[in-house]
mmCIF file of C-alpha atoms in Angstrom:
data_model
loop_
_atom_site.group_PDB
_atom_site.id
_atom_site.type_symbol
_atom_site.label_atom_id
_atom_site.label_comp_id
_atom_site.label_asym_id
_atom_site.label_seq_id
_atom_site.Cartn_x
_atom_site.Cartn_y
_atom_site.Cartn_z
ATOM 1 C CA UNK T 205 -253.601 -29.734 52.569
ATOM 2 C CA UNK T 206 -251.264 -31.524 54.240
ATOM 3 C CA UNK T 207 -252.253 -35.044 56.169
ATOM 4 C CA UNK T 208 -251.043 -38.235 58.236
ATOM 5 C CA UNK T 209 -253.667 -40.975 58.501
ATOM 6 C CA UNK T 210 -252.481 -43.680 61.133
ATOM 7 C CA UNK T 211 -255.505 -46.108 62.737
ATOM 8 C CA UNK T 212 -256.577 -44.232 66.164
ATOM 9 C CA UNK T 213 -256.328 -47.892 68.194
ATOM 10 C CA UNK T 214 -255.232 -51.564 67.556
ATOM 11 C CA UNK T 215 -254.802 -54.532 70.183
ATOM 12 C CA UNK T 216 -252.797 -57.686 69.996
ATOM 13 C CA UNK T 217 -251.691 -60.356 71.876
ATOM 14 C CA UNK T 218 -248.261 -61.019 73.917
ATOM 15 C CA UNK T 219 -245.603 -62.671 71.336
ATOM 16 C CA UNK T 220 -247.662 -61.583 68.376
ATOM 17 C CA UNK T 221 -247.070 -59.110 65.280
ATOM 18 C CA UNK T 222 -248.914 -56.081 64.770
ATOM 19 C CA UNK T 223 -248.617 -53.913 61.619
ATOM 20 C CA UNK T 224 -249.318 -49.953 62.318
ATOM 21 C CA UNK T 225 -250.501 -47.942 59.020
ATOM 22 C CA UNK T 226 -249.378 -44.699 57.566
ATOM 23 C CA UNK T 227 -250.374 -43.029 54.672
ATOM 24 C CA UNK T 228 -249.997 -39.147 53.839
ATOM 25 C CA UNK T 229 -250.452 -36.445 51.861
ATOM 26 C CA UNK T 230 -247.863 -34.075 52.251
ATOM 27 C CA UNK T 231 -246.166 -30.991 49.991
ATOM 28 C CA UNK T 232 -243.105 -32.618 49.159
ATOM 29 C CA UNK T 233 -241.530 -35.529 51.311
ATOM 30 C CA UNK T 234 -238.240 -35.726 53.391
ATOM 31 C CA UNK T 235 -238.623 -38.970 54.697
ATOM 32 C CA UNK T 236 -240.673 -40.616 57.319
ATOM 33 C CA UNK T 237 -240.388 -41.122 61.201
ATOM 34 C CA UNK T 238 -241.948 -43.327 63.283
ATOM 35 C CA UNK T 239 -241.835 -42.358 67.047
ATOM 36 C CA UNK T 240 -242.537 -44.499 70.380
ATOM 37 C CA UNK T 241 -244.839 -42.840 73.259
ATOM 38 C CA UNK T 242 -245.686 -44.425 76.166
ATOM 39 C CA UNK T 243 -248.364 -42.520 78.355
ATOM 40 C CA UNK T 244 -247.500 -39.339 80.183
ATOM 41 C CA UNK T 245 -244.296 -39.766 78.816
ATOM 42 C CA UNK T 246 -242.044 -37.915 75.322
ATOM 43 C CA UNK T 247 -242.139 -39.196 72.204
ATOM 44 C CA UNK T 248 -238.675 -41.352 71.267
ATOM 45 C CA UNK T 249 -237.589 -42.208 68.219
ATOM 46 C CA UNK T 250 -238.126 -46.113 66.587
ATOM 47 C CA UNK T 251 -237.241 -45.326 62.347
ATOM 48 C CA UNK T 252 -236.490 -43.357 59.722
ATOM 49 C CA UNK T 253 -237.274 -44.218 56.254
ATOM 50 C CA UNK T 254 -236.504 -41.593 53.024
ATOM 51 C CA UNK T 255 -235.984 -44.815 50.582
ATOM 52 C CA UNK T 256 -238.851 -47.569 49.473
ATOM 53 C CA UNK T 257 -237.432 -50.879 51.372
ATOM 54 C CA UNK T 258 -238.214 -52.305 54.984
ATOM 55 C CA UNK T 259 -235.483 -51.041 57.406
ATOM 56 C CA UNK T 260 -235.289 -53.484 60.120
ATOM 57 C CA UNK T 261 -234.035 -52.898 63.818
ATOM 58 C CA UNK T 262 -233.967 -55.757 65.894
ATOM 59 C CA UNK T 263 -238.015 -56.234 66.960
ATOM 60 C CA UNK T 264 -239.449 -53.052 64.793
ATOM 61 C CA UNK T 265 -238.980 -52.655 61.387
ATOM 62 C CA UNK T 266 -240.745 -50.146 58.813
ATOM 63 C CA UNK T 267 -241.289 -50.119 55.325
ATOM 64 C CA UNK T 268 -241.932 -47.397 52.975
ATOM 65 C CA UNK T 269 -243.926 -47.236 49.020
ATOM 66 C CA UNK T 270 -243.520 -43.563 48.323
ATOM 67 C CA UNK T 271 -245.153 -44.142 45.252
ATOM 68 C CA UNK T 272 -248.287 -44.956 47.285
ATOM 69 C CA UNK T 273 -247.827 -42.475 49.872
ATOM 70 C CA UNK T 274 -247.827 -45.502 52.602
ATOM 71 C CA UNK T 275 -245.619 -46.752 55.212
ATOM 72 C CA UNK T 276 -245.841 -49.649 57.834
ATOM 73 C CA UNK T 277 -244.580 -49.955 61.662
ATOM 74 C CA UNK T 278 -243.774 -54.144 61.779
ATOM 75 C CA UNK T 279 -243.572 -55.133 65.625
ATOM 76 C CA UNK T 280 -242.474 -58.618 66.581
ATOM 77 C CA UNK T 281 -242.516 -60.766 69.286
ATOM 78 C CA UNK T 282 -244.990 -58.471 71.306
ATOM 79 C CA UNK T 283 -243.929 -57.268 74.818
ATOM 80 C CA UNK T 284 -246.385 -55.901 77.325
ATOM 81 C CA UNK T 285 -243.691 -52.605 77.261
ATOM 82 C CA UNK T 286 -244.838 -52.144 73.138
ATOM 83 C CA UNK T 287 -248.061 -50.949 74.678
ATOM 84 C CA UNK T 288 -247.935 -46.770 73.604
ATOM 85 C CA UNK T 289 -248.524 -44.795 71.179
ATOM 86 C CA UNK T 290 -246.797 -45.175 67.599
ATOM 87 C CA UNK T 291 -246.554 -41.756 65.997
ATOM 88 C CA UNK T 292 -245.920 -41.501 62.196
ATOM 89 C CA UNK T 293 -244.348 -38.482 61.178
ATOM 90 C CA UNK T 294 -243.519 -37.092 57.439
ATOM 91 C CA UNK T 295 -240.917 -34.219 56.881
ATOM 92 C CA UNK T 296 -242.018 -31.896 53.884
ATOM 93 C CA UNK T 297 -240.484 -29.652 51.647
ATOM 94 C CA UNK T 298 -239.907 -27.332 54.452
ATOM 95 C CA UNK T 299 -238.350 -29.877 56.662
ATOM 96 C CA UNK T 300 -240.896 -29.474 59.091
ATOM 97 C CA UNK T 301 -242.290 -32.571 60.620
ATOM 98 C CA UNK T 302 -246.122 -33.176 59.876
ATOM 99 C CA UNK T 303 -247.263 -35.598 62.407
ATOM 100 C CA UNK T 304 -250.459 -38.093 62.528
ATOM 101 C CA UNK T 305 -252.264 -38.659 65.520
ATOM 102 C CA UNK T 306 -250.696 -41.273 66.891
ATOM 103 C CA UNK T 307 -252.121 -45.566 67.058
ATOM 104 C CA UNK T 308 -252.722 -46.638 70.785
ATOM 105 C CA UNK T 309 -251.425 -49.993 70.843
ATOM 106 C CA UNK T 310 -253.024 -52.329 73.640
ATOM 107 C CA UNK T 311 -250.935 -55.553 74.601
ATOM 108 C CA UNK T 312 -252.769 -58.471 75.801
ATOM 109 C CA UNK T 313 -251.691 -61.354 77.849
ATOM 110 C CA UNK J 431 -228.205 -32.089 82.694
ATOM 111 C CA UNK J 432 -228.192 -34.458 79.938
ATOM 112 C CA UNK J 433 -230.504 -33.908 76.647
ATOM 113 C CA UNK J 434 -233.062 -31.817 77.124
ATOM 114 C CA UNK J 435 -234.943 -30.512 80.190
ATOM 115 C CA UNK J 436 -238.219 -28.078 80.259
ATOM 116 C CA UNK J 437 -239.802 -26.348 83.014
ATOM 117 C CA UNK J 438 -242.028 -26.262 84.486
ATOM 118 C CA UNK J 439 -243.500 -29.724 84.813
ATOM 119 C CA UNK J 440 -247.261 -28.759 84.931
ATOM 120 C CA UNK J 441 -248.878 -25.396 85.550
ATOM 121 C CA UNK J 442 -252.466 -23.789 86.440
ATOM 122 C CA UNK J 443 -252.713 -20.807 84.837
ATOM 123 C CA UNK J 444 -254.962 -17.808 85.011
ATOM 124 C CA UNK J 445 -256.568 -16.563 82.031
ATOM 125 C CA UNK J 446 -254.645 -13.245 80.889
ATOM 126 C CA UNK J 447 -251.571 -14.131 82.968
ATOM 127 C CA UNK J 448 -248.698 -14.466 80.841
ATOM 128 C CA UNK J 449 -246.314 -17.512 81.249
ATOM 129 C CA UNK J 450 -242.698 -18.573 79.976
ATOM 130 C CA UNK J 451 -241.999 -22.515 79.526
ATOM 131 C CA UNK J 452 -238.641 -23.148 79.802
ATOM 132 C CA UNK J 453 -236.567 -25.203 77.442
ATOM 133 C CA UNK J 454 -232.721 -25.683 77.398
ATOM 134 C CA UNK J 455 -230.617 -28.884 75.677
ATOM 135 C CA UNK J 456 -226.644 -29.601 76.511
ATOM 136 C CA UNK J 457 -226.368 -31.507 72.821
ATOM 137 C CA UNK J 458 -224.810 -28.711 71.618
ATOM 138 C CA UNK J 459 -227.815 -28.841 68.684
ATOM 139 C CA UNK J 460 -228.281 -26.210 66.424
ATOM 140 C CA UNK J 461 -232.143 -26.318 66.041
ATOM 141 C CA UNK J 462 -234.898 -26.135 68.409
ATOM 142 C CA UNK J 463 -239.155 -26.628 68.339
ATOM 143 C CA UNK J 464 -242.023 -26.317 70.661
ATOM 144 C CA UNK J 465 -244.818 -28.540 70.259
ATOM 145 C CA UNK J 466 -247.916 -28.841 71.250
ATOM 146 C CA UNK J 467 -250.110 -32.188 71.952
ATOM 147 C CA UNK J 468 -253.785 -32.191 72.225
ATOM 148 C CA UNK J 469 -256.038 -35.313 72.295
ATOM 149 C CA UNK J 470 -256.790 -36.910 69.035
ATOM 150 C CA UNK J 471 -254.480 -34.677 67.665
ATOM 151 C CA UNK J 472 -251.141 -35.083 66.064
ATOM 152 C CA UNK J 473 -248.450 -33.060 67.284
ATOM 153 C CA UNK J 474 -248.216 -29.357 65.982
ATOM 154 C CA UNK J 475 -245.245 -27.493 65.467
ATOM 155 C CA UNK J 476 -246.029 -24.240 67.487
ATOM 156 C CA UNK J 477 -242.262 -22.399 66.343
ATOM 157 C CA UNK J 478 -239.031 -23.224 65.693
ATOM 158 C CA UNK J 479 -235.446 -22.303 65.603
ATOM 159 C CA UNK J 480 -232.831 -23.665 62.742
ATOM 160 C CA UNK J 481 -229.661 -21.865 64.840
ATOM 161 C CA UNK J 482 -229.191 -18.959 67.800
ATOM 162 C CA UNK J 483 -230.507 -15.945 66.605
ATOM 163 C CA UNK J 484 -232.955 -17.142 64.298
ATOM 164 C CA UNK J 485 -236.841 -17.993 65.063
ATOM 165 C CA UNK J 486 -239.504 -19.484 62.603
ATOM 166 C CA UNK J 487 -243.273 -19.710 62.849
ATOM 167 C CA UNK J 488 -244.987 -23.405 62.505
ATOM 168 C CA UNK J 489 -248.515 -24.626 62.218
ATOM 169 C CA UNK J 490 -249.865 -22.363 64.874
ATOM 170 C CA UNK J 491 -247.878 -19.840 66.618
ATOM 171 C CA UNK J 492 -251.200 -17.302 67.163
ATOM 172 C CA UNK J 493 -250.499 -16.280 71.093
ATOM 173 C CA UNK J 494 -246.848 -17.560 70.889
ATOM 174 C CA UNK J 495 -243.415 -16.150 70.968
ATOM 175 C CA UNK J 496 -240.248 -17.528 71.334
ATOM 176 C CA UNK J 497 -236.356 -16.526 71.445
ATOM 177 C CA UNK J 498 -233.127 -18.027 70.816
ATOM 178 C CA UNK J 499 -230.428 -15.863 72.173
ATOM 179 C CA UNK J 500 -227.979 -18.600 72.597
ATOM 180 C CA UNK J 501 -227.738 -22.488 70.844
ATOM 181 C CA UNK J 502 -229.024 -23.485 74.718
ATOM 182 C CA UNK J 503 -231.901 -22.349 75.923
ATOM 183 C CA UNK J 504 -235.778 -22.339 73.509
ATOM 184 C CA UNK J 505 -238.215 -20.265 75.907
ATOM 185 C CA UNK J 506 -242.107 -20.339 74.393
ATOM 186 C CA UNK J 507 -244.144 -17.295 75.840
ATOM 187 C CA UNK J 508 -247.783 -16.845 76.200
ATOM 188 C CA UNK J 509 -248.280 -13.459 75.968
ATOM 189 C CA UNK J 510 -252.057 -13.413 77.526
ATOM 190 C CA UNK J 511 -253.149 -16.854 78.432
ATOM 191 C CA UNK J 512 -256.685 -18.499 76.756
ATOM 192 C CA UNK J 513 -258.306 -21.536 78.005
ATOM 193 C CA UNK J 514 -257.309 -23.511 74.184
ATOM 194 C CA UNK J 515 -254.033 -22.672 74.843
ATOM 195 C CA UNK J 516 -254.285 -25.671 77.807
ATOM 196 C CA UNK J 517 -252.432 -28.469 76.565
ATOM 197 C CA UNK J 518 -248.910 -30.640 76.872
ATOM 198 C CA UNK J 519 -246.049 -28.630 75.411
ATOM 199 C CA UNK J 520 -243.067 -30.476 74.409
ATOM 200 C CA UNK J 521 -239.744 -29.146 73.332
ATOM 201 C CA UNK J 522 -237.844 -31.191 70.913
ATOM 202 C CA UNK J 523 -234.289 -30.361 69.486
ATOM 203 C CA UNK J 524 -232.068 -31.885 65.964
ATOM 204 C CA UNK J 525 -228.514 -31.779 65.150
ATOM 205 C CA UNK J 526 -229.373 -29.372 62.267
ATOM 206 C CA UNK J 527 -232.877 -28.242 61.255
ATOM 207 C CA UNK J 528 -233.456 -27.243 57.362
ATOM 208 C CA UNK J 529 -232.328 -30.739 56.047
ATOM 209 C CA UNK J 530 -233.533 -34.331 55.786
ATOM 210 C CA UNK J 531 -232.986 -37.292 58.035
ATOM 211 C CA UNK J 532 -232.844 -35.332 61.513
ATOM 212 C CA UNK J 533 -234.084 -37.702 64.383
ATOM 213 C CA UNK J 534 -235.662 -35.060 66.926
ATOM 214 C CA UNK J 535 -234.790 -35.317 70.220
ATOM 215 C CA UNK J 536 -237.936 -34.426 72.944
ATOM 216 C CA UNK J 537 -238.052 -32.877 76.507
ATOM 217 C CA UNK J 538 -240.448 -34.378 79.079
ATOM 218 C CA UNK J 539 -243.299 -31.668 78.421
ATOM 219 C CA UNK J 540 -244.973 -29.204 80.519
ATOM 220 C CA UNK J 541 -248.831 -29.808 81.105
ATOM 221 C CA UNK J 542 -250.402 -26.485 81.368
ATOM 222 C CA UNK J 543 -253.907 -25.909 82.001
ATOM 223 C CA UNK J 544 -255.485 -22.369 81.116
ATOM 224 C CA UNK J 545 -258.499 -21.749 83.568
#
C-alpha cells in the first residue's frame, strides 16, 4: 500500500529551527510537495522536490533522499505566523497526490 | 473572481438529501480535484478531472459524482447523503494534471455536516 508518515505534532520556540519529517511508501514517485495550512483555512503551497538536494526558499527549505524514501521541511527563524499545519505530499505513478496527515506546528514565545 | 472559489461555505445536511458543492477556477487550468479532509487524516482525492470532458475516480469516490462540462466549473454531487460523508471538501486545480511537478492550487472548502 501506499503511505506518508509525517510526526502528528511538534512545538518550538520564536526565532528557532524546526525540522518536519517525511517518509513514504508510494507506487512509483513524481516528486514531493510540501504544503502550508493554517487552521480553518486551504492548504498553500511551500516546495517541490523530484531531485535528492535541499531546495531553499528564503525561510523554508526541503530536502529530499529518494533512495531512503525521506524528505525534510527546514524552517528558520520561527515566526508566530509558521504555526499550521505542514502537509507532505508524494505524486505516484499515476500523478495523483498521496498526502500524509499533516504536523501541527505550535510556536512559542 | 480570482483562483478558485467553492460554494457553499458550510452546509447541514439531511441524511438522504442530495447536495451539489460548487467549484469553478478563472486560471484557465486544465485539471481539476475534490478532496476531502477528515481529522487525523491526510487528504483524499475523492475524483478528478485531467481536461473538460473527462472525469477520473480517486481514493474514494463511493457516493460521489462529478462533471466537467467546461475547463471552469468541477461540481462534486452526493447522490444520497450519509453521516461519514460529513467532512471539509476542498477543490484544488493544476495547470495540467497527468504529469510531474504540478503545484495544486486549493479553494477555501465547504464544511458539510451529514445529520
Amino acid at each position: 500500500g501506499q503511505n506518508i508518515d509525517q510526526p502528528t505534532e511538534m512545538t518550538a520556540t520564536e526565532g528557532a529551527i524546526v525540522q518536519i519529517n517525511c517518509t513514504y511508501q508510494t507506487s512509483g514517485f513524481n516528486g514531493l510537495f510540501w504544503y502550508q495550512q493554517h487552521a480553518g483555512e486551504a492548504p498553500t503551497f511551500l516546495s517541490y522536490n523530484v531531485l535528492d538536494g535541499l531546495e531553499e526558499k528564503g525561510r523554508f527549505s526541503s530536502f529530499l533522499s529518494r533512495s531512503k524514501g525521506y524528505s525534510y521541511l527546514l524552517l528558520k527563524e520561527l515566526q508566530m505566523k509558521d504555526s499550521a499545519s505542514y502537509l507532505c505530499a508524494v505524486m505516484d505513478s499515476n500523478y495523483q497526490l498521496i498526502w500524509g496527515a499533516g504536523t501541527k506546528l505550535i510556536i512559542k514565545p | 473572481i480570482a483562483g478558485i472559489t467553492q460554494a457553499p461555505t458550510s452546509q447541514i445536511l439531511a441524511a438522504g438529501r442530495r447536495m451539489t458543492l460548487r467549484c469553478t477556477q478563472d486560471m484557465r487550468h486544465n485539471a481539476m480535484y475534490w478532496y476531502r479532509q477528515d481529522l487525523g487524516l491526510g487528504l483524499r482525492l475523492i475524483h478528478y478531472s485531467n481536461t473538460a470532458g473527462t472525469t477520473g475516480k480517486g481514493e474514494v469516490p463511493d457516493g460521489y459524482s462529478v462533471s466537467r462540462a467546461n475547463t471552469d466549473d468541477f461540481p462534486l454531487t452526493l447522490a444520497s447523503a450519509v453521516p461519514s460523508q460529513t467532512s471539509v471538501y476542498f477543490c484544488a486545480s493544476s495547470d495540467s494534471g497527468g504529469s510531474p511537478y504540478n503545484e495544486q492550487f486549493f479553494g477555501p472548502g465547504t464544511r458539510l455536516t451529514v445529520l
